[in-house]
Structures are given as C-alpha cells and as structure tokens.
XYZ file of C-alpha atoms in Angstrom:
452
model
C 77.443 81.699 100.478
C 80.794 80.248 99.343
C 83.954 81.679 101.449
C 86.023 82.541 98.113
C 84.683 84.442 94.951
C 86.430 83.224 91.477
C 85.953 84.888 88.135
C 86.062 81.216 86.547
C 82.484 81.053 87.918
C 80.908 84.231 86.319
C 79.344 83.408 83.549
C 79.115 87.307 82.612
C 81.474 90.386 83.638
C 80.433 94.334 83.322
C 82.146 97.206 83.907
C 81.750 100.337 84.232
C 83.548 102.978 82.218
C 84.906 106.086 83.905
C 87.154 105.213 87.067
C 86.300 101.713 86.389
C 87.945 100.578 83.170
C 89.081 104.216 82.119
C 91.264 105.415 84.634
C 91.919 109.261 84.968
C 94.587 111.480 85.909
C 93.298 113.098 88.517
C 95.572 116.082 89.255
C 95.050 117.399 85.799
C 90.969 115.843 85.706
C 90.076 117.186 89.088
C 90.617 120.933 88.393
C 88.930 121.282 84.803
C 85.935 119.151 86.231
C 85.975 122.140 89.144
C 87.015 125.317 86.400
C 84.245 123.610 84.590
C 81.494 124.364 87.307
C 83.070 127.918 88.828
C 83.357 129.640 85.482
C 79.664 128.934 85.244
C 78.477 130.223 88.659
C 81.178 133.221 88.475
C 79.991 134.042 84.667
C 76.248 133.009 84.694
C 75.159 133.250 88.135
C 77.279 135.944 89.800
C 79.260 134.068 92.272
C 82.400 135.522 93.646
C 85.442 135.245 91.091
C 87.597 133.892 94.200
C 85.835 130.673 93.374
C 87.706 130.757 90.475
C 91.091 130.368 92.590
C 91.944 127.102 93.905
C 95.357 126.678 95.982
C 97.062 123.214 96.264
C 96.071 122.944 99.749
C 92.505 123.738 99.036
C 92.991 119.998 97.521
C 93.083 118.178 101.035
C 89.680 119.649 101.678
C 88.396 116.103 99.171
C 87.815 113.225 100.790
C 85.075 110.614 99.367
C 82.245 109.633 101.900
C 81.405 113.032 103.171
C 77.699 114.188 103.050
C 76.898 117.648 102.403
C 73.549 119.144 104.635
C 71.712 121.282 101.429
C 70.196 123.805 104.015
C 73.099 124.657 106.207
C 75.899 123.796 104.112
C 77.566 121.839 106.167
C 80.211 118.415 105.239
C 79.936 115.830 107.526
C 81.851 112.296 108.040
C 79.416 109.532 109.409
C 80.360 106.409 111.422
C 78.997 102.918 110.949
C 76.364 103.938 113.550
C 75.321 106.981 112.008
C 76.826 109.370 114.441
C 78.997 112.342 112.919
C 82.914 111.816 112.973
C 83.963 115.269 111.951
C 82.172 118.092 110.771
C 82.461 121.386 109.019
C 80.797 124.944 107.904
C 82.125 125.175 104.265
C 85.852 124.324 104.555
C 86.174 125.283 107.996
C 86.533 122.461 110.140
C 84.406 122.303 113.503
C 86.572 122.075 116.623
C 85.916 119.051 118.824
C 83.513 121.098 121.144
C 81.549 122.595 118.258
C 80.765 118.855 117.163
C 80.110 117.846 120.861
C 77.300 120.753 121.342
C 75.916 120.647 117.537
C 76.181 116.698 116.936
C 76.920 114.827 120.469
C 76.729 111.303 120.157
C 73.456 110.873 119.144
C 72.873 109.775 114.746
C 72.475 112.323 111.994
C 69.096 113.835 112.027
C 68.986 112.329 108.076
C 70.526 108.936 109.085
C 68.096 106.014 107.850
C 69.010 102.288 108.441
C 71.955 101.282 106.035
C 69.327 100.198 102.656
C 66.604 102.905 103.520
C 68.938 106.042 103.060
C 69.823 106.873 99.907
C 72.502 108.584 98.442
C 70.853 111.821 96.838
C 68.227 113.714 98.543
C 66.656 116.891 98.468
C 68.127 117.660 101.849
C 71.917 115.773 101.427
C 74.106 114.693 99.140
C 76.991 112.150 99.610
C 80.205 112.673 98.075
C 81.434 108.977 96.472
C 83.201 109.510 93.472
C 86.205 111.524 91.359
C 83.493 112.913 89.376
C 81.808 114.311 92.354
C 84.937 115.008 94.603
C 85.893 118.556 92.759
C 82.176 119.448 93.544
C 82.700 119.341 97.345
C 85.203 121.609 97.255
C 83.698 123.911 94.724
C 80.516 123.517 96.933
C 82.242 124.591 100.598
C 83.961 127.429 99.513
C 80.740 128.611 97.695
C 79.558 128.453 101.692
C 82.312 130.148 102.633
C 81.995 133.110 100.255
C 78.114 133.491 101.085
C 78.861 132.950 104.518
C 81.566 136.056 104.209
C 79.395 137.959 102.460
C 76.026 137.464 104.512
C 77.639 137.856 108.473
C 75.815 134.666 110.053
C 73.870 133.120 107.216
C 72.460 129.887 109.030
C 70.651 128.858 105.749
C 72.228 128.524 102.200
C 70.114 128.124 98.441
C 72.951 127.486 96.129
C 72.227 123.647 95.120
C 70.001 124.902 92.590
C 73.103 126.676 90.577
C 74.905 123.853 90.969
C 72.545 121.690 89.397
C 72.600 124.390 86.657
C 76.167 124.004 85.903
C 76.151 120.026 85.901
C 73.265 120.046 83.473
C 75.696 122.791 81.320
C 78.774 121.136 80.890
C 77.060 117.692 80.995
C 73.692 117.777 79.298
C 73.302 114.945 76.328
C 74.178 117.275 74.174
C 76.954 118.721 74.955
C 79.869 116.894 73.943
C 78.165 117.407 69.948
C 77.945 120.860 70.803
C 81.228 121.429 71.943
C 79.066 123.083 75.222
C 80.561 124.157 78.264
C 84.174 123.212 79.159
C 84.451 119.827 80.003
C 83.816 118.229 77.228
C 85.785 120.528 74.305
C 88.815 120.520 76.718
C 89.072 116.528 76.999
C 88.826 116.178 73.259
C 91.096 118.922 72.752
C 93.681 116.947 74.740
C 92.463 113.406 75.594
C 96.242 112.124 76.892
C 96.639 115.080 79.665
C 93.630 113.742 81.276
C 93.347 110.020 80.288
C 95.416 107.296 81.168
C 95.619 104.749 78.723
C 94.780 100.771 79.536
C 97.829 98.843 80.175
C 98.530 95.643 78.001
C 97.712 93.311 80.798
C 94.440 94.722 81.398
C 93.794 94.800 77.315
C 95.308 91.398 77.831
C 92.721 90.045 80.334
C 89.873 91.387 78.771
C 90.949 88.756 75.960
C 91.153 86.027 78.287
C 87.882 86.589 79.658
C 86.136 86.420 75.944
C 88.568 83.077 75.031
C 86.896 81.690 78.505
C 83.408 82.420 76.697
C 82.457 85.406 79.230
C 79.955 87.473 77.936
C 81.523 91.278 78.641
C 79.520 93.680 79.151
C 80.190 97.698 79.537
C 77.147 99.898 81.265
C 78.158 103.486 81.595
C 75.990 106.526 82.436
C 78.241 108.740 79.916
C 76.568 109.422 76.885
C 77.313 107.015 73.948
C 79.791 109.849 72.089
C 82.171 110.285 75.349
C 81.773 106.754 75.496
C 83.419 106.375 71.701
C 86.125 108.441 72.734
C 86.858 107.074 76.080
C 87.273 103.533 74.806
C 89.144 104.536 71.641
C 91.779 106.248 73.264
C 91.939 103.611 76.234
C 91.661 100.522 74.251
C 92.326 101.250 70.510
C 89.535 101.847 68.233
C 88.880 98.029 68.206
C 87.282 98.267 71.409
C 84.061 97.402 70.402
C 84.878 93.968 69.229
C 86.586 93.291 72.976
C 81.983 93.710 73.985
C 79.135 92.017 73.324
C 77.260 94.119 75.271
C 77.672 98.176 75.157
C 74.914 100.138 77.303
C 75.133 104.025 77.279
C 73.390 107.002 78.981
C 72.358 103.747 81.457
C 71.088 106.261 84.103
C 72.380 104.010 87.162
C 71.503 103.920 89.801
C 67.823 103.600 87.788
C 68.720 101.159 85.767
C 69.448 98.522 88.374
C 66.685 99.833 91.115
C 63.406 101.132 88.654
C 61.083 98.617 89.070
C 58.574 97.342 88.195
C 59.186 100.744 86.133
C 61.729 99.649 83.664
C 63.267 102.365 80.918
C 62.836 100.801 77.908
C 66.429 100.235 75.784
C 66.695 101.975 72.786
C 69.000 101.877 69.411
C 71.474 104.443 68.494
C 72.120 105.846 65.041
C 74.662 108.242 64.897
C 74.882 108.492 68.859
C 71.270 110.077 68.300
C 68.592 107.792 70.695
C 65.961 106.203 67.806
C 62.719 104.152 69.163
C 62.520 102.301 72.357
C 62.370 98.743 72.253
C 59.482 96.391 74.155
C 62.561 93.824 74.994
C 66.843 93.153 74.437
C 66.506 90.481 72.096
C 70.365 90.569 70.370
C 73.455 92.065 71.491
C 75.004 95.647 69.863
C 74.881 98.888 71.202
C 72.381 100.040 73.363
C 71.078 103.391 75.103
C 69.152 103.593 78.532
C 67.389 100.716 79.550
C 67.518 98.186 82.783
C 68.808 95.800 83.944
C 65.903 93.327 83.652
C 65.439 93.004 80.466
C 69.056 92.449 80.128
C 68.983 89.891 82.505
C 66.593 88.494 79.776
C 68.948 88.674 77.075
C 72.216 87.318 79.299
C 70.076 83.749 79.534
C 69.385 83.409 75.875
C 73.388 84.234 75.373
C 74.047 82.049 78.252
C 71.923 79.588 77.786
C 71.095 79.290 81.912
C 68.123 80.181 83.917
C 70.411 82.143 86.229
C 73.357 83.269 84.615
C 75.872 84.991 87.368
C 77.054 88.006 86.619
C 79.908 90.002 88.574
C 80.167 94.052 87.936
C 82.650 96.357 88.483
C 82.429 99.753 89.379
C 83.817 102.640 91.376
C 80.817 104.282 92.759
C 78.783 102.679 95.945
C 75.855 104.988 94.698
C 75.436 104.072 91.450
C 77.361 100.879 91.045
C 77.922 98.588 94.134
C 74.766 99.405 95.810
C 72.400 98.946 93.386
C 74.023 95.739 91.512
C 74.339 94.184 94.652
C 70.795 95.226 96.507
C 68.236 94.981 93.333
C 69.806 92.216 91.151
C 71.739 90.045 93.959
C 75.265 90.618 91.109
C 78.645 89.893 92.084
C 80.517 93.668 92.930
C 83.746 94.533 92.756
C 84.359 97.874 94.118
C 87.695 99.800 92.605
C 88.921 101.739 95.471
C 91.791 103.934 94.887
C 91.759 104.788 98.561
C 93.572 101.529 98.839
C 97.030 102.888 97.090
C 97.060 105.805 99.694
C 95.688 105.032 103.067
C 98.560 102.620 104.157
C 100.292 105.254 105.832
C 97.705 106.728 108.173
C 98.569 106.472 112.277
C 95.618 107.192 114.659
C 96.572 109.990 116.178
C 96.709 111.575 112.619
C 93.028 112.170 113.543
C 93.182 115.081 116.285
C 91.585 118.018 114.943
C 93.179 120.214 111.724
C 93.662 122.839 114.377
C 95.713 121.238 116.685
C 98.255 119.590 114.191
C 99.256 123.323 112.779
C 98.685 124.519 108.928
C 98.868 122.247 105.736
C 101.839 123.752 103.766
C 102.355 121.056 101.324
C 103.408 122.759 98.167
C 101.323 120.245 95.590
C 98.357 119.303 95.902
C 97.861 115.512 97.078
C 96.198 113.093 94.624
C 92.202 112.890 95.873
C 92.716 109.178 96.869
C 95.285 109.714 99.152
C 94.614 110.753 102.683
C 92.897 114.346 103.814
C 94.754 115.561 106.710
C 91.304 117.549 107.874
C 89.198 114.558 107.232
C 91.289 111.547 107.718
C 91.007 108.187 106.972
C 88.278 107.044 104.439
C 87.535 103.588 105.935
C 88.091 104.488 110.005
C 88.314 107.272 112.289
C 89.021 108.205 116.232
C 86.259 108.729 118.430
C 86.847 112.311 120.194
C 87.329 111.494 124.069
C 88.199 108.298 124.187
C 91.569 108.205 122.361
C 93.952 105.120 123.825
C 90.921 102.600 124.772
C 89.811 100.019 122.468
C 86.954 101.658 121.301
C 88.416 104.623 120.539
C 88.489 103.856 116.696
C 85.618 103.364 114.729
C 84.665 102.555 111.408
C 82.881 105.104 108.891
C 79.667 104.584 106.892
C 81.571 104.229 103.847
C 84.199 101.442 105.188
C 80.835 99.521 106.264
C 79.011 100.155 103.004
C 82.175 98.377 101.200
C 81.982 95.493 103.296
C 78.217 95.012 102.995
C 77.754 95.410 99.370
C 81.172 94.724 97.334
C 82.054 90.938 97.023
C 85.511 92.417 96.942
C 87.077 95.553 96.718
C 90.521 96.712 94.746
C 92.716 99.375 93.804
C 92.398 99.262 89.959
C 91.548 96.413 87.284
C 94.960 96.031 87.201
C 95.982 94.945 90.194
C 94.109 91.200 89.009
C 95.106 91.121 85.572
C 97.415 89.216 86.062
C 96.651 86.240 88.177
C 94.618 83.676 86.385
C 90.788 83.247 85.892
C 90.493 80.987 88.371
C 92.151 82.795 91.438
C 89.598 82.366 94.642
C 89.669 85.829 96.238
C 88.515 85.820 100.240
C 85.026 87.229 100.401
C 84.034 90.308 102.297
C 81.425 88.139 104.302
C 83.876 85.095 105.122
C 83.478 84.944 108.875
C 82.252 88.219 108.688
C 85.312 89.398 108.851
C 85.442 93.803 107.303
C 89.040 92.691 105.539
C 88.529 89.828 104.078
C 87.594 91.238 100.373
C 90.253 93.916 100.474
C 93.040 92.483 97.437
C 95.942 92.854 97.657
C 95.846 93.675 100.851
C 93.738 95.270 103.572
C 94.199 98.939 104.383
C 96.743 99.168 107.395
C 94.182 101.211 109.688
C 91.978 98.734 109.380
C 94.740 95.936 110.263
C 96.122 97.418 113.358
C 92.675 98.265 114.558
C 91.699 94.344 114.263
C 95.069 93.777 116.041
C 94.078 96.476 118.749
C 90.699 94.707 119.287
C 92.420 91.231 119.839
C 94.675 92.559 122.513
C-alpha cells in the first residue's frame, strides 16, 4: 500500500452526517440527549428522580472507549492486549488493588481477537460516540442508585429500559410525531445545539464536485432529521452539494450484511415506499447496502473499482465496517485530538489519590476525564517510571488499524488543496503517522520514551 493517502485519488467521498459533517455543541447536546433518556426511566419506569440531577463534575465520568459489562454493571478501559486499564462499579472508580484481585493481568473474560469482537453484545456494550457518551453516564449512576437501594446487588437488569427509552425518543417516527424530547427540543431551537458549517468546509465540498467527485452522504438518522440537519448546516441547497443521499442506512449493517443485503428503497414524503431489486440512478435513498451501491458508483464512475474514501466519527459503525467489509478509504474525526495535548503520565494514578474534581463547569466530552484518562494511552499500575509502563488502549489501536487517517474535524483539511498526500497510519507501521495535524502529545513522548 502507498505510504501517503491523497483525496486527488478518490474517485468518490462519503460522509457521514452527525459528528461527521454536522458538528454539535456538545455542552448544550450532551445533557438533553441524557434529560431525554432519565425523564423516561424516572416517569415510565420508576427509576429514582436523582437520575434526573446531573452536576458538572458528573461530566468527567465520559470518556469514549469504555465498555460497559450488562450483568454487573461495571465500565471498563481495555488495553491493546485486552487486559483492563481501569475499572469501575457505576461511577465509582476501583482502587488499584480492587482491579489487581478482580482483573489481574490476565484479558477481559469478553475480549475476542481485534475483528472477532464486536461492538454491541448481549453481554457489553462499548461506548464510541457523542451520541452514546451521555448514555454512560446516565447508565452508571442508574448502577449506583440500584446498587444504593439493593445493599450488594452483584447483578443488574436495567439494559432492557434503556433500550426502551432509545427506541422512545428515537423510533422512525418520532421526529413526525413530535415524540419524546429529543427531537421537539432540537427543532424548537436548532442553533443552541447545532453548529453551523463554516465557509471553507461549504467551500471544499464545492471543490470536490468541480474535481468530478461523486459525494456521497450515508447517515443512520432518519431522512426528516436528516432535512433539518443539512438545512440548517449547509443552507437549504444542500441537496444539490450530493449526488448520493442514503438515510435510515442502519450501519454498521449496511456495510457488513452479506450476502444478506437490505434492499434500498424510495422516499415520498420521508415515508419509505417499495424496495428496489438494484441502485440504478442517483437521488435520495432509504436503507440499503453498500453493495449495490458499489454497483451504482461504477456506472457513475465509469471504473471497475472506483475508490471510495468515507468519513465518519464512529469506529463501530463507520471506520470499522467501511474499512473491514468494503476495503474503503476511512477517515476517522476524532475530537479527542483538540483536547488530549495536555495530558502528563502521572495524570493517570488513581481518582482517589489525586483528591476531588471541583471544577465548576463541566469539561467538553472530548477533552480529557481525570478518572479515566487518556483516550489513546494509559499507565500500567506497578510499573510506573520503566519503559513499559505506558500502554496503548483498544481504542488508540483500533484507530490505527482501521482509519487511513484520523482528524479533529472536516475542517481542519479544508483548506489545503485536493491533492495534499497525508502520511498513512500503516507507513512503517508507525501508530502516528495518520494523526493530522498532528499526533496526540501522549502518544509522542511515549515514542520518544521508547527510543531512549
């Protein structure tokens, strides 16, 4: 494989749509997508109403990459090896010895080989995006209040409501319906929780159709959000800027089903109409996969093997699955990047040790959690001051395995030109080559460290 990776050489680009090409405000996003799931628990399942109280430094508890054990209700942060980094019982944090004697060094009794484990299980469930961040929380201190109210509860059956409340303020319907709170509360007030593109990504996107790029947009959100979404972000000529518009795309499924594939079908009035045996034009499209796309791309292409490049902010239901089923160019939008520049090592002793959070606001979710640390590397407990005593975590190796490279927003590229040859991830197999701008500074001083 070629050392650089250059836009000039896709012949098609996709995106994904929320945290991709719509960016959010998360301090204002974050809390309704969490009011959104406790007022439904509290009100329709009986949950304690403290749920419905969230202090700013309940915040810090987010960190993407953390997996949450559905029987125990534990959060745990896995290392490249599948060993446990840090651990906790709801929010509470477990103490070095309390990993030692639960965990040790051995892997995670769900830990698979990096393409068998999924992301979603009936027994786990990994935490990888600002959708799904508020849900941790909301999910811990659900642990902690049945944990308070049941002395020694080893066992925990809660997924099930919060299933119940995703389907509620999330179900197909519910944006027409004005159902739950999500949805009625965005449209009520799109600018408190939307941030608007700026001209030089608007400005890009032009560039890439005047270089004949067929754009693409594949989003899991239901074709309605998806009208508002783009509207507001990109003006309400935003569907001239795609040839391609896929809604309701059920990803990860619509990269991985196979030989399985959903069928596409029309849209008339944002209502699904018949499925279709094949893509045979471009418009505006619900469901399907990305096959029969694939189909469609060489016809608009006119290659055999038209290369495609997608961006996306989930590992789960972007990176992964573009890059392991259909062998696409990834690039991974990492926010972590803005706000893990600052970390030191020895940031990592316990929570417990380093004395109580009493930040008055709450941080931003991509910035660093002072219980869990840093998203792409961590210290291993005992052996602090060696050179093995950092490590990276699952999610820093995922990255690095699947993204061709990873940055902070679409933005930080639109403005260097089409033909810009960013370093690949797997150059020399180096774990910083694909990080642009720049590579997080943990993971710099930790090469330096090594090379000592």
């Amino acid at each position: 494989m070629a050392q650089h990776f250059s836009l000039a050489s896709c012949d098609v680009v996709g995106f994904d749509l929320d945290h991709t090409l719509c960016r959010y405000n998360l301090p204002e996003s974050a809390p309704l997508i969490y009011n959104s799931f406790a007022e439904f628990l509290v009100k329709e399942k009986g949950y304690d109403k403290e749920l419905l109280t969230v202090t700013p430094e309940d915040w810090d508890f987010c960190c993407k990459g953390l997996a949450l054990d559905l029987e125990d209700g534990s959060f745990i942060k896995l290392a490249d090896n599948g060993t446990v980094l840090r651990a906790s019982c709801g929010t509470k944090m477990m103490t070095p010895e309390a990993l030692a004697e639960e965990h040790g060094k051995k892997e995670w009794k769900h830990f698979m080989s990096d393409t068998g484990m999924a992301c979603r299980s009936g027994k786990y469930y990994f935490y990888d995006n600002y959708f799904d961040l508020p849900g941790a929380l909301l999910c811990a201190r659900v642990v902690d209040s049945l944990t308070k109210q049941k002395s020694g509860q080893k066992t925990f059956d809660f997924w099930k409501d919060i299933v119940a409340a995703i389907q509620h303020n999330y179900k197909m319907s519910a944006f027409k319906e004005n159902c739950g709170i999500y949805f009625p509360e965005i449209k009520r007030d799109p600018g408190k929780y939307l941030n608007r593109c700026p001209e030089s990504v608007k400005k890009w996107l032009q560039q890439l159709k005047k270089a004949g790029k067929v754009l693409l947009l594949i989003t899991s959100s239901h074709s309605d959000y998806c009208r508002l979404l783009c509207g507001y972000i990109l003006g309400n000529d935003f569907p001239d800027i795609f040839d391609i518009v896929i809604t309701n795309a059920l990803k990860p499924g619509f990269f991985s089903h196979l030989p399985n594939q959903r069928p596409f079908r029309t849209l008339e009035n944002d209502e699904e109409q018949e499925a279709l045996p094949s893509l045979d034009k471009p418009g505006w499209y619900s469901q399907g996969n990305a096959v029969h796309l694939y189909e469609l791309l060489k016809k608009m292409t006119g290659k055999p093997e038209p290369k495609v490049v997608y961006f996306g902010d989930s590992m789960h239901s972007d990176i992964f699955p573009a890059r392991h089923y259909r062998n696409w160019e990834t690039v991974l939008i990492l926010e972590e990047l803005r706000g893990d520049r600052d970390w030191k090592p020895e940031e990592s002793e316990p929570v417990e040790k380093r004395g109580k959070y009493e930040d008055p606001k709450a941080k931003p979710l991509n910035t660093l959690s002072k219980k869990w640390g840093s998203f792409f590397i961590d210290s291993v407990s005992g052996l602090e001051n060696t050179e093995d005593s950092l490590i990276h975590t699952w999610s820093c190796k995922r990255v690095s395995t699947y993204s061709t490279i990873a940055i902070p927003s679409i933005e930080a590229i639109a403005e260097l030109p089409l033909d810009h040859k960013f370093t690949r991830f797997s150059a020399n197999n180096s774990k910083t080559a694909g990080y642009y701008p720049h590579p997080p500074l943990v993971l710099l001083n930790d090469a330096k460290l090594k090379t000592k």
